[in-house]
Coordinates of C-alpha atoms in Angstrom, one line a residue:
X1 CA 101.0 99.1 108.9
X2 CA 101.9 98.3 104.9
X3 CA 105.5 98.4 105.1
X4 CA 106.1 97.8 108.8
X5 CA 108.1 94.5 109.5
X6 CA 107.1 92.9 112.6
X7 CA 108.9 89.6 114.3
X8 CA 108.0 86.3 113.5
X9 CA 107.8 86.1 117.0
X10 CA 104.5 87.7 117.0
X11 CA 103.4 86.1 114.1
X12 CA 103.8 82.7 115.5
X13 CA 101.9 84.0 119.3
X14 CA 99.2 84.8 116.5
X15 CA 98.8 81.7 114.9
X16 CA 99.1 79.5 118.3
X17 CA 96.9 81.4 120.0
X18 CA 94.5 80.4 116.5
X19 CA 95.3 76.8 117.5
X20 CA 94.0 76.7 120.9
X21 CA 90.7 78.7 119.9
X22 CA 90.4 76.2 116.9
X23 CA 91.3 73.2 118.1
X24 CA 93.9 72.2 114.9
X25 CA 97.1 72.0 115.1
X26 CA 99.7 74.6 113.2
X27 CA 100.7 72.7 109.8
X28 CA 96.5 73.0 109.6
X29 CA 96.6 77.3 110.2
X30 CA 99.6 77.7 108.7
X31 CA 98.3 75.8 105.3
X32 CA 95.1 77.3 105.2
X33 CA 97.1 80.7 105.7
X34 CA 98.4 79.8 102.4
X35 CA 95.8 79.0 100.9
X36 CA 94.2 82.5 101.9
X37 CA 97.3 84.7 101.1
X38 CA 97.3 82.9 97.8
X39 CA 93.3 84.6 97.5
X40 CA 94.9 88.3 98.9
X41 CA 97.8 88.5 96.4
X42 CA 95.2 88.0 93.8
X43 CA 92.5 90.4 95.3
X44 CA 95.4 93.2 95.9
X45 CA 95.7 93.2 92.4
X46 CA 99.1 90.6 92.1
X47 CA 97.2 88.0 89.7
X48 CA 98.1 89.1 86.1
X49 CA 102.1 89.1 87.6
X50 CA 101.5 85.9 88.8
X51 CA 100.5 84.0 85.7
X52 CA 103.3 85.0 83.9
X53 CA 105.6 83.5 86.3
X54 CA 105.4 80.5 84.4
X55 CA 102.7 78.1 81.8
X56 CA 102.8 75.7 83.7
X57 CA 104.1 75.0 87.7
X58 CA 107.5 74.0 87.3
X59 CA 108.1 77.2 86.0
X60 CA 106.2 79.4 88.2
X61 CA 108.3 78.1 91.3
X62 CA 111.4 78.5 89.1
X63 CA 110.4 82.1 88.9
X64 CA 109.1 82.9 92.4
X65 CA 113.0 83.9 93.5
X66 CA 112.9 86.6 90.6
X67 CA 109.8 87.8 92.0
X68 CA 110.7 87.6 95.3
X69 CA 114.1 89.6 94.0
X70 CA 111.5 92.9 92.5
X71 CA 109.2 92.7 95.1
X72 CA 112.3 93.2 97.7
X73 CA 113.3 96.7 95.8
X74 CA 109.8 98.5 98.1
X75 CA 109.7 95.7 100.2
X76 CA 113.3 96.3 101.4
X77 CA 113.6 94.8 104.7
X78 CA 111.1 91.7 103.5
X79 CA 113.6 88.1 104.0
X80 CA 111.9 86.3 101.3
X81 CA 112.9 82.6 101.3
X82 CA 114.4 80.3 98.5
X83 CA 112.7 77.8 95.8
X84 CA 114.1 75.7 93.8
X85 CA 112.7 72.3 91.8
X86 CA 114.3 68.9 90.0
X87 CA 111.5 67.0 87.6
X88 CA 112.2 63.5 88.6
X89 CA 111.6 61.2 85.3
X90 CA 108.4 59.8 86.8
X91 CA 106.9 63.5 86.5
X92 CA 107.1 64.1 89.9
X93 CA 109.1 67.2 90.9
X94 CA 111.2 67.7 94.1
X95 CA 110.5 71.4 95.4
X96 CA 114.2 72.9 98.3
X97 CA 112.3 75.5 100.2
X98 CA 115.3 77.5 102.3
X99 CA 114.2 80.6 104.6
X100 CA 116.3 82.3 107.4
X101 CA 112.6 81.7 109.3
X102 CA 112.4 78.6 110.3
X103 CA 108.2 77.2 111.4
X104 CA 106.8 78.9 108.6
X105 CA 107.0 75.9 105.9
X106 CA 103.6 74.5 106.2
X107 CA 102.0 77.8 104.6
X108 CA 103.8 76.8 101.6
X109 CA 101.9 73.6 100.5
X110 CA 98.8 75.9 100.7
X111 CA 100.2 78.1 98.9
X112 CA 101.3 75.8 95.8
X113 CA 98.5 73.8 96.0
X114 CA 96.0 76.7 95.0
X115 CA 98.6 78.3 92.8
X116 CA 97.9 74.6 90.8
X117 CA 95.3 74.4 91.3
X118 CA 93.7 78.6 90.0
X119 CA 95.8 79.0 87.4
X120 CA 97.0 75.5 86.3
X121 CA 94.3 73.3 86.9
X122 CA 95.6 71.0 88.3
X123 CA 95.3 69.0 91.7
X124 CA 98.4 68.0 93.4
X125 CA 99.8 67.1 96.7
X126 CA 102.7 67.9 98.8
X127 CA 104.7 65.7 101.5
X128 CA 107.4 67.4 103.2
X129 CA 110.3 64.2 102.6
X130 CA 113.7 65.8 104.3
X131 CA 113.5 69.1 106.9
X132 CA 117.2 69.7 108.8
X133 CA 119.3 73.2 108.6
X134 CA 122.5 74.6 106.2
X135 CA 123.0 77.5 107.9
X136 CA 126.6 76.5 107.1
X137 CA 126.5 76.0 103.2
X138 CA 123.9 78.1 102.1
X139 CA 123.4 80.7 105.0
X140 CA 119.9 80.4 105.5
X141 CA 118.9 78.3 108.3
X142 CA 115.7 76.2 107.8
X143 CA 115.8 74.0 104.5
X144 CA 112.7 71.0 103.8
X145 CA 112.4 69.5 100.5
X146 CA 108.5 68.8 99.5
X147 CA 107.6 66.2 96.9
X148 CA 104.8 67.4 95.0
X149 CA 102.5 64.7 92.8
X150 CA 100.1 66.0 89.9
X151 CA 96.9 63.9 90.6
X152 CA 94.8 64.9 88.0
X153 CA 94.8 66.8 84.8
X154 CA 91.6 68.5 83.9
X155 CA 92.7 69.8 81.3
X156 CA 94.5 67.0 79.8
X157 CA 91.4 66.3 77.6
X158 CA 91.6 69.8 75.5
X159 CA 95.1 69.3 75.5
X160 CA 94.7 66.4 73.6
X161 CA 92.1 68.0 71.1
X162 CA 93.8 71.6 70.5
X163 CA 97.1 69.1 69.8
X164 CA 94.9 66.4 66.8
X165 CA 93.2 70.7 65.7
X166 CA 97.0 72.0 65.5
X167 CA 98.3 68.9 63.4
X168 CA 95.5 69.2 60.7
X169 CA 96.7 72.7 61.1
X170 CA 100.6 72.1 60.0
X171 CA 99.5 69.6 57.6
X172 CA 97.3 72.2 56.0
X173 CA 100.0 75.0 55.9
X174 CA 102.9 71.8 54.9
X175 CA 101.0 71.2 51.6
X176 CA 100.6 75.3 50.7
X177 CA 104.4 75.6 51.4
X178 CA 105.6 72.9 49.2
X179 CA 102.4 74.3 46.4
X180 CA 104.0 77.6 47.0
X181 CA 107.4 76.2 46.5
X182 CA 106.2 75.0 43.3
X183 CA 105.1 78.2 41.9
X184 CA 108.2 80.3 42.5
X185 CA 110.9 78.0 41.7
X186 CA 109.1 77.7 38.5
X187 CA 109.2 81.9 37.9
X188 CA 112.4 82.2 39.0
X189 CA 114.2 79.5 38.0
X190 CA 113.3 78.2 34.6
X191 CA 115.5 78.0 32.3
X192 CA 114.7 78.4 28.2
X193 CA 116.6 79.6 25.3
X194 CA 117.7 83.4 25.5
X195 CA 116.8 84.0 29.1
X196 CA 119.4 85.0 31.1
X197 CA 119.6 83.5 34.4
X198 CA 118.3 85.4 38.0
X199 CA 121.0 86.5 40.6
X200 CA 120.9 84.5 43.5
X201 CA 120.3 87.4 45.6
X202 CA 117.0 88.5 43.8
X203 CA 115.7 84.5 44.0
X204 CA 116.7 85.1 47.7
X205 CA 115.2 88.1 48.2
X206 CA 112.1 87.2 46.3
X207 CA 111.7 84.5 48.8
X208 CA 112.2 85.8 52.0
X209 CA 109.3 88.8 50.6
X210 CA 107.2 85.9 50.5
X211 CA 108.4 84.4 53.8
X212 CA 106.4 87.3 55.7
X213 CA 103.2 85.8 55.0
X214 CA 103.8 82.4 54.4
X215 CA 107.0 81.6 57.1
X216 CA 106.6 83.6 59.7
X217 CA 106.1 80.0 61.4
X218 CA 109.0 79.2 60.5
X219 CA 111.9 81.8 61.4
X220 CA 115.5 80.4 61.4
X221 CA 117.9 82.8 62.7
X222 CA 121.4 83.6 60.4
X223 CA 125.0 83.2 63.0
X224 CA 127.6 85.0 61.1
X225 CA 130.8 83.1 60.1
X226 CA 132.9 84.5 63.1
X227 CA 132.5 87.0 65.7
X228 CA 132.5 91.0 65.0
X229 CA 133.9 91.5 67.6
X230 CA 137.1 93.0 69.3
X231 CA 138.0 91.4 73.0
X232 CA 138.7 94.6 74.2
X233 CA 135.2 96.3 72.9
X234 CA 133.9 93.5 74.0
X235 CA 135.0 94.0 77.4
X236 CA 134.1 97.6 77.8
X237 CA 130.0 96.9 76.4
X238 CA 129.9 94.6 78.8
X239 CA 131.7 96.0 81.7
X240 CA 130.6 92.9 84.2
X241 CA 131.0 89.9 82.9
X242 CA 133.1 86.2 83.3
X243 CA 133.6 83.9 81.6
X244 CA 135.5 80.5 83.0
X245 CA 136.1 77.2 82.3
X246 CA 134.8 73.7 84.0
X247 CA 137.5 74.4 86.8
X248 CA 136.1 78.0 87.4
X249 CA 139.1 79.9 86.4
X250 CA 138.3 82.8 85.4
X251 CA 139.2 83.1 80.8
X252 CA 138.5 86.5 81.2
X253 CA 136.2 89.2 82.8
X254 CA 134.4 92.9 82.0
X255 CA 136.5 96.2 82.9
X256 CA 134.5 96.9 85.4
X257 CA 133.5 93.5 87.2
X258 CA 137.8 93.9 87.6
X259 CA 138.2 97.2 88.5
X260 CA 135.9 96.4 91.7
X261 CA 137.5 93.2 92.4
X262 CA 140.8 93.6 91.2
X263 CA 141.9 89.9 92.2
X264 CA 140.0 88.6 89.0
X265 CA 143.0 90.0 86.9
X266 CA 145.2 87.6 88.5
X267 CA 145.3 84.8 85.3
X268 CA 143.3 81.8 85.5
X269 CA 142.2 82.4 89.6
X270 CA 139.4 80.4 90.6
X271 CA 135.7 82.4 90.2
X272 CA 134.9 80.7 94.3
X273 CA 137.6 81.8 95.2
X274 CA 135.9 85.6 94.9
X275 CA 132.5 84.8 94.9
X276 CA 130.4 82.8 96.4
X277 CA 126.4 81.6 94.7
X278 CA 123.7 83.5 96.9
X279 CA 121.2 82.4 94.8
X280 CA 120.0 79.1 93.9
X281 CA 121.0 76.6 96.9
X282 CA 123.8 75.0 95.6
X283 CA 126.8 74.3 95.4
X284 CA 129.7 76.3 93.6
X285 CA 130.7 73.8 90.8
X286 CA 130.0 73.5 87.0
X287 CA 127.3 70.7 87.6
X288 CA 125.3 72.4 89.8
X289 CA 125.0 75.4 87.6
X290 CA 124.4 73.5 84.2
X291 CA 121.6 72.1 86.4
X292 CA 120.3 75.4 87.8
X293 CA 121.1 77.0 83.9
X294 CA 117.4 78.5 83.5
X295 CA 117.5 80.3 87.1
X296 CA 118.8 83.5 87.8
X297 CA 122.2 83.6 89.3
X298 CA 123.1 85.9 92.1
X299 CA 126.9 85.9 93.3
X300 CA 128.3 87.5 96.1
X301 CA 131.8 89.1 96.7
X302 CA 134.0 87.6 99.4
X303 CA 134.7 90.1 102.0
X304 CA 137.8 88.9 102.6
X305 CA 139.5 88.9 98.9
X306 CA 138.2 92.9 98.5
X307 CA 141.1 95.8 98.5
X308 CA 142.1 96.4 101.9
X309 CA 140.3 100.1 101.0
X310 CA 137.0 99.2 100.5
X311 CA 136.3 96.6 103.2
X312 CA 134.8 99.2 105.0
X313 CA 132.4 99.0 102.2
X314 CA 129.0 97.0 101.8
X315 CA 130.2 93.7 99.6
X316 CA 129.5 93.8 95.9
X317 CA 126.6 91.8 94.5
X318 CA 125.9 90.7 91.2
X319 CA 122.5 89.0 89.4
X320 CA 123.0 87.7 85.7
X321 CA 122.0 84.9 83.9
X322 CA 124.7 81.6 82.1
X323 CA 125.0 80.9 79.3
X324 CA 126.6 77.6 78.7
X325 CA 129.2 77.8 75.4
X326 CA 130.0 74.3 74.1
X327 CA 132.1 74.6 71.7
X328 CA 134.6 76.2 73.7
X329 CA 133.7 74.4 77.1
X330 CA 132.9 77.6 78.8
X331 CA 130.7 79.1 80.8
X332 CA 129.7 82.8 80.6
X333 CA 127.7 85.1 83.2
X334 CA 126.0 88.3 81.5
X335 CA 125.5 90.0 84.8
X336 CA 124.8 93.3 86.4
X337 CA 125.6 94.6 89.9
X338 CA 122.8 93.8 92.4
X339 CA 121.5 97.5 93.3
X340 CA 118.6 99.0 94.7
X341 CA 118.6 102.7 95.1
X342 CA 121.7 105.5 94.8
X343 CA 122.5 105.4 98.3
X344 CA 123.0 101.4 97.4
X345 CA 125.5 103.1 94.9
X346 CA 127.5 105.5 96.9
X347 CA 127.4 103.4 99.2
X348 CA 129.8 101.5 97.2
X349 CA 131.1 104.1 95.4
X350 CA 130.2 103.2 92.6
X351 CA 128.6 105.6 89.5
X352 CA 125.4 105.4 86.8
X353 CA 128.8 105.6 84.4
X354 CA 129.4 102.4 85.5
X355 CA 126.7 100.5 84.5
X356 CA 126.7 99.8 80.5
X357 CA 124.5 102.4 78.7
X358 CA 121.8 99.4 77.7
X359 CA 121.7 97.8 80.9
X360 CA 117.8 98.1 82.4
X361 CA 119.8 98.4 85.9
X362 CA 120.4 101.9 85.1
X363 CA 116.7 102.6 84.6
X364 CA 115.7 100.3 87.4
X365 CA 118.0 102.9 90.0
X366 CA 116.4 105.4 88.7
X367 CA 112.9 104.5 88.7
X368 CA 112.7 102.8 91.7
X369 CA 114.2 105.5 93.6
X370 CA 111.3 107.6 93.1
X371 CA 109.3 104.4 94.1
X372 CA 111.2 105.0 97.0
X373 CA 110.0 108.2 97.6
X374 CA 106.7 107.1 96.8
X375 CA 107.0 104.5 99.6
X376 CA 108.2 106.9 102.1
X377 CA 105.4 109.1 101.6
X378 CA 103.2 106.2 102.3
X379 CA 104.6 105.4 104.9
X380 CA 104.4 108.8 106.7
X381 CA 100.6 109.2 105.4
X382 CA 99.9 106.0 107.4
X383 CA 101.8 107.6 110.3
X384 CA 99.5 110.4 110.0
X385 CA 96.7 107.8 109.3
X386 CA 97.9 106.1 112.9
X387 CA 97.9 109.5 115.0
X388 CA 94.6 110.8 113.6
X389 CA 92.9 107.7 113.8
X390 CA 94.7 107.7 117.6
X391 CA 93.7 111.2 118.1
X392 CA 90.0 110.5 117.0
X393 CA 89.9 108.3 119.7
X394 CA 91.3 110.5 122.5
X395 CA 88.3 113.0 121.0
X396 CA 86.0 110.1 121.3
X397 CA 86.6 110.3 125.4
X398 CA 87.2 114.0 125.2
X399 CA 84.0 114.1 123.6
X400 CA 82.0 111.8 125.9
X401 CA 83.8 113.6 129.1
X402 CA 82.1 116.5 127.9
X403 CA 78.9 115.2 126.8
X404 CA 78.4 113.6 130.2
X405 CA 78.8 117.4 131.9
X406 CA 76.4 118.3 129.4
X407 CA 74.1 115.9 130.8
X408 CA 74.5 116.9 134.0
X409 CA 73.8 120.3 133.2
X410 CA 70.2 119.3 131.1
X411 CA 68.0 116.6 130.2
X412 CA 69.7 114.7 127.5
X413 CA 67.4 115.1 125.0
X414 CA 67.0 119.2 125.5
X415 CA 71.1 118.5 125.3
X416 CA 70.9 117.3 121.9
X417 CA 68.2 119.1 120.6
X418 CA 71.3 122.3 121.5
X419 CA 74.0 120.0 120.1
X420 CA 72.2 120.2 117.0
X421 CA 71.3 123.5 117.3
X422 CA 68.1 123.5 117.6
X423 CA 66.1 125.4 119.9
X424 CA 64.4 124.6 122.8
X425 CA 60.4 125.3 123.7
X426 CA 59.6 126.1 126.5
X427 CA 57.1 123.0 127.8
X428 CA 54.0 122.6 129.9
X429 CA 53.5 119.4 132.4
X430 CA 50.5 118.9 133.8
X431 CA 51.9 117.3 136.9
X432 CA 54.8 116.2 138.0
X433 CA 56.7 116.0 141.6
X434 CA 59.5 118.7 143.0
X435 CA 61.3 117.6 146.1
X436 CA 63.8 120.1 147.7
X437 CA 65.9 119.3 150.7
X438 CA 68.8 121.0 152.7
X439 CA 71.2 120.3 156.0
X440 CA 69.8 121.6 159.5
X441 CA 71.9 124.2 160.9
X442 CA 74.0 124.3 157.4
X443 CA 74.8 128.3 158.5
X444 CA 76.4 127.6 161.9
X445 CA 78.2 124.5 160.2
X446 CA 79.6 126.8 158.1
X447 CA 80.5 129.3 160.7
X448 CA 82.5 126.6 163.0
X449 CA 84.2 124.9 159.5
X450 CA 87.1 125.6 157.4
X451 CA 85.5 126.0 153.6
X452 CA 87.7 122.8 152.4
X453 CA 85.4 120.9 155.0
X454 CA 82.3 122.5 153.6
X455 CA 83.0 120.9 150.2
X456 CA 84.5 117.6 151.0
X457 CA 81.5 117.2 153.3
X458 CA 78.7 118.1 150.4
X459 CA 81.0 116.9 147.7
X460 CA 79.9 113.4 150.1
X461 CA 76.3 114.0 150.2
X462 CA 75.4 115.2 146.9
X463 CA 77.4 112.3 145.3
X464 CA 75.2 109.8 147.0
X465 CA 71.7 111.8 145.9
X466 CA 73.5 112.1 142.9
X467 CA 73.7 108.0 142.2
X468 CA 69.7 107.5 143.7
X469 CA 68.9 110.0 141.3
X470 CA 69.7 106.9 138.8
X471 CA 68.5 104.1 140.6
X472 CA 65.0 106.2 140.8
X473 CA 65.4 107.6 137.3
X474 CA 64.4 111.2 138.5
X475 CA 65.8 114.4 137.4
X476 CA 68.4 116.5 139.6
X477 CA 67.7 120.6 138.4
X478 CA 70.3 122.1 140.9
X479 CA 71.7 122.8 143.8
X480 CA 72.2 125.9 145.6
X481 CA 74.6 125.5 148.3
X482 CA 73.2 123.2 150.7
X483 CA 69.8 122.8 149.2
X484 CA 68.7 120.2 146.8
X485 CA 66.1 120.1 143.7
X486 CA 64.8 116.9 141.8
X487 CA 61.7 115.9 139.9
X488 CA 59.5 113.4 138.7
X489 CA 58.1 113.6 135.2
X490 CA 59.9 116.1 133.9
X491 CA 61.5 116.3 130.7
X492 CA 60.0 113.1 130.2
X493 CA 56.1 112.1 131.5
X494 CA 55.2 109.3 133.4
X495 CA 52.5 108.2 135.5
X496 CA 54.6 107.2 138.2
X497 CA 56.4 110.3 139.3
X498 CA 55.3 111.0 143.0
X499 CA 56.3 107.1 143.7
X500 CA 59.1 107.4 142.2
X501 CA 60.3 111.0 143.8
X502 CA 59.1 109.5 147.7
X503 CA 61.8 106.5 147.0
X504 CA 64.7 109.0 146.5
X505 CA 63.2 111.3 149.2
X506 CA 63.5 107.9 151.6
X507 CA 67.3 107.2 149.8
X508 CA 68.1 110.7 150.8
X509 CA 67.3 109.6 154.1
X510 CA 69.1 106.7 154.3
X511 CA 72.1 108.3 152.6
X512 CA 72.4 111.3 155.5
X513 CA 73.8 108.6 157.7
X514 CA 76.9 108.1 156.1
X515 CA 77.6 112.2 156.5
X516 CA 79.5 113.7 159.0
X517 CA 78.9 116.6 160.5
X518 CA 82.2 118.5 160.7
X519 CA 82.1 120.0 163.3
X520 CA 80.1 117.2 166.0
X521 CA 81.0 114.0 164.4
X522 CA 77.6 113.2 164.0
X523 CA 75.6 112.3 160.9
X524 CA 73.9 115.2 159.5
X525 CA 70.8 115.8 159.8
X526 CA 68.3 116.6 156.4
X527 CA 64.6 118.6 155.9
X528 CA 62.8 117.3 152.8
X529 CA 59.6 118.9 151.4
X530 CA 57.5 117.5 148.5
X531 CA 54.7 118.8 146.3
X532 CA 53.0 117.9 143.1
X533 CA 51.3 120.2 140.9
X534 CA 51.9 121.5 137.0
X535 CA 54.8 123.9 136.2
X536 CA 56.5 125.1 133.0
X537 CA 59.8 123.8 132.3
X538 CA 62.4 125.1 129.4
X539 CA 65.6 125.9 128.8
X540 CA 67.2 129.4 130.6
X541 CA 70.4 131.2 129.1
X542 CA 72.9 130.7 126.5
X543 CA 75.8 131.3 128.0
X544 CA 75.3 128.9 130.5
X545 CA 72.0 127.3 129.3
X546 CA 70.1 126.0 132.2
X547 CA 66.8 123.8 132.8
X548 CA 64.6 125.6 134.7
X549 CA 61.0 124.8 136.6
X550 CA 58.4 127.6 136.9
X551 CA 55.3 127.9 138.8
X552 CA 53.8 128.0 142.3
X553 CA 54.2 124.0 142.1
X554 CA 58.2 124.9 142.8
X555 CA 57.3 127.9 145.5
X556 CA 54.8 125.0 147.2
X557 CA 58.0 122.6 147.2
X558 CA 60.0 124.6 148.9
X559 CA 57.1 125.7 151.8
X560 CA 57.5 121.9 152.3
X561 CA 61.2 121.6 153.0
X562 CA 61.3 124.8 154.9
X563 CA 58.5 124.3 156.3
X564 CA 59.8 120.5 157.0
X565 CA 61.4 118.5 160.7
X566 CA 64.7 117.6 160.4
X567 CA 65.4 114.3 159.2
X568 CA 61.8 114.1 158.0
X569 CA 60.0 114.3 154.2
X570 CA 57.2 116.6 154.6
X571 CA 54.5 116.4 151.5
X572 CA 51.6 118.4 151.0
X573 CA 48.0 117.4 150.1
X574 CA 48.6 117.1 146.2
X575 CA 51.5 114.5 147.2
X576 CA 49.6 112.6 149.5
X577 CA 47.0 112.0 147.5
X578 CA 49.5 110.9 144.4
X579 CA 50.9 108.2 147.0
X580 CA 47.7 107.4 148.8
X581 CA 47.6 103.0 148.2
X582 CA 50.2 102.9 146.7
X583 CA 52.3 101.2 149.3
X584 CA 53.4 103.5 151.2
X585 CA 53.8 104.8 155.2
X586 CA 52.2 107.8 155.4
X587 CA 51.6 109.8 158.7
X588 CA 49.5 112.9 159.4
X589 CA 51.4 115.4 160.2
X590 CA 48.2 118.1 160.8
X591 CA 47.4 121.9 159.6
X592 CA 50.1 124.2 159.9
X593 CA 50.5 127.2 158.8
X594 CA 52.4 127.9 155.9
X595 CA 54.2 131.4 154.4
X596 CA 52.4 132.6 151.8
X597 CA 49.9 129.5 151.3
X598 CA 47.9 130.2 155.0
X599 CA 46.5 127.1 156.4
X600 CA 47.6 123.3 155.5
X601 CA 46.9 119.5 156.5
X602 CA 50.6 118.4 155.4
X603 CA 51.7 114.6 155.9
X604 CA 54.8 112.9 156.6
X605 CA 56.4 110.3 154.8
X606 CA 57.6 107.1 157.0
X607 CA 58.9 104.1 154.7
X608 CA 58.1 102.1 151.5
X609 CA 55.8 98.7 152.9
X610 CA 57.3 97.3 149.8
X611 CA 60.4 97.4 149.9
X612 CA 63.7 96.9 151.8
X613 CA 66.4 98.9 152.8
X614 CA 68.7 97.4 149.7
X615 CA 66.3 98.2 147.3
X616 CA 65.5 101.9 148.4
X617 CA 69.7 102.4 147.8
X618 CA 69.3 100.7 144.0
X619 CA 72.3 98.3 145.8
X620 CA 73.3 94.9 143.9
X621 CA 70.2 92.3 143.6
X622 CA 68.1 94.6 142.9
X623 CA 65.8 96.2 139.9
X624 CA 63.4 99.3 139.9
X625 CA 60.0 98.1 138.7
X626 CA 58.8 100.1 135.1
X627 CA 56.2 100.9 137.1
X628 CA 58.1 102.7 139.8
X629 CA 57.5 100.0 142.8
X630 CA 60.4 98.3 143.6
X631 CA 61.5 94.6 144.0
X632 CA 64.0 92.3 144.4
X633 CA 66.0 90.4 141.4
X634 CA 64.9 87.0 141.9

């Protein structure tokens, strides 16, 4: 999730797994991640913001902390690193990296090198000069010093050409400017007989008006000879400012900063006694401050120096700019409270009225309050999205269960048509093979047993039979009591329907040996009857639709079962013809009287001569051949 904070241990574990899979070091992975992270920021729409951080690489790095400070408004739990850059006389840069998060410093070269190449058309190399811990001085756990060397700059030639053109333009402007002044001198400063010299202010006014069109690039500000503002008014207009000398002795402070840090009212108090520098990561002395005068400074009030009544509330943080005043050898810290929300304002018992009306911190707090509300809505949306994903996953599981149940009741293609709201037309199948089976003496077993024993027996038997339907690719039509009915060649026609059903029947007979009679404790006995012929098949019913078979073939198959013998597979003449010369051992039973059919010559199926018991049962190591015959897996 976008605003969720993940522990660094998770990150490091992911990196370590990537190292193990790719066979590379963690430094390489982190550097590649840095390069990708820069691309990701660009793809996420932050490229315009990043380009405005500086006109060169050094300025870019100097303003990274300001960017992190801005992003912290949205990502409040972000623990960003801090950067400080020094430039040597030889043009090389020293980058100081400070972070609470150990082990991630190698991301920095990837980011900086990608930025230099993309934004500033430069190739740079970075190497680590020093790595140590500075927790006591800066509060950060890791301090790494990188040496940055610029290898090439492909814009140098272009810049040289631009500079040459610019020099020519400046020369032309200077010549035009000199000619303009000569004309003005003749016009405004000419002295002749009877003429009156123009007032100086009118001449200056004309020069200024002329300058609007010609002197815009040579602007020089005008400073007053004295400061036209009272000390009291200044301290009220800028309620959060501090002026201190080279020894860090406080000379003056704004009225509101005195209110929240009363110790500043004491004359010549040391600023470092009441505040510590959070950013940049430097020691608190005038030399370090001057060295990083262009950086944004964040100061934090020392809790032990706060009034006793305020020690329970969060400490005051200030953010602002250091300005060196050379004429009086003092430094002015022009700052504002470092606040992000109304909640933080209330925690420090402050009000918006404490912040100067011209200070944009007011607008920042109010705008960020609205943004925080939007972020919370975004978080809620992401949480709901995650909940929806989990619910969708559970729904898919339940849907799968429903489909499995539906496919157990109806053929798959028929069930799919019904799900789509289509009507399934009845179909005629010219030839198929139907099997019926039942348990011998099932009525007697029911009379002598508890109902649960019957249920357990049938459940065990049907589970084994159901597995065999998948092995031999036959369709289970229905079960009624102890009766079990399957068909081959319906609903999907196949030329090997008789062989499939015959193999299934042999498997039923083997499986029945594993199901015990709850009365005798012996394996149960089943009768199996098979007949081949035409049928009419279709879906019957709306509330509980069933796929049913109709026709004389169904009746004849049922008669084969009822006229069969225990543990025998009874075949009709048409089934015998379908299995003849197909590798099955079949013996003739002879002519028998069949109810409703008269005399019929029937047969018993003994075995499949081309398949072992394991193959018949579909145990591992076996496969079903496409033509319905079984073969051992090579």
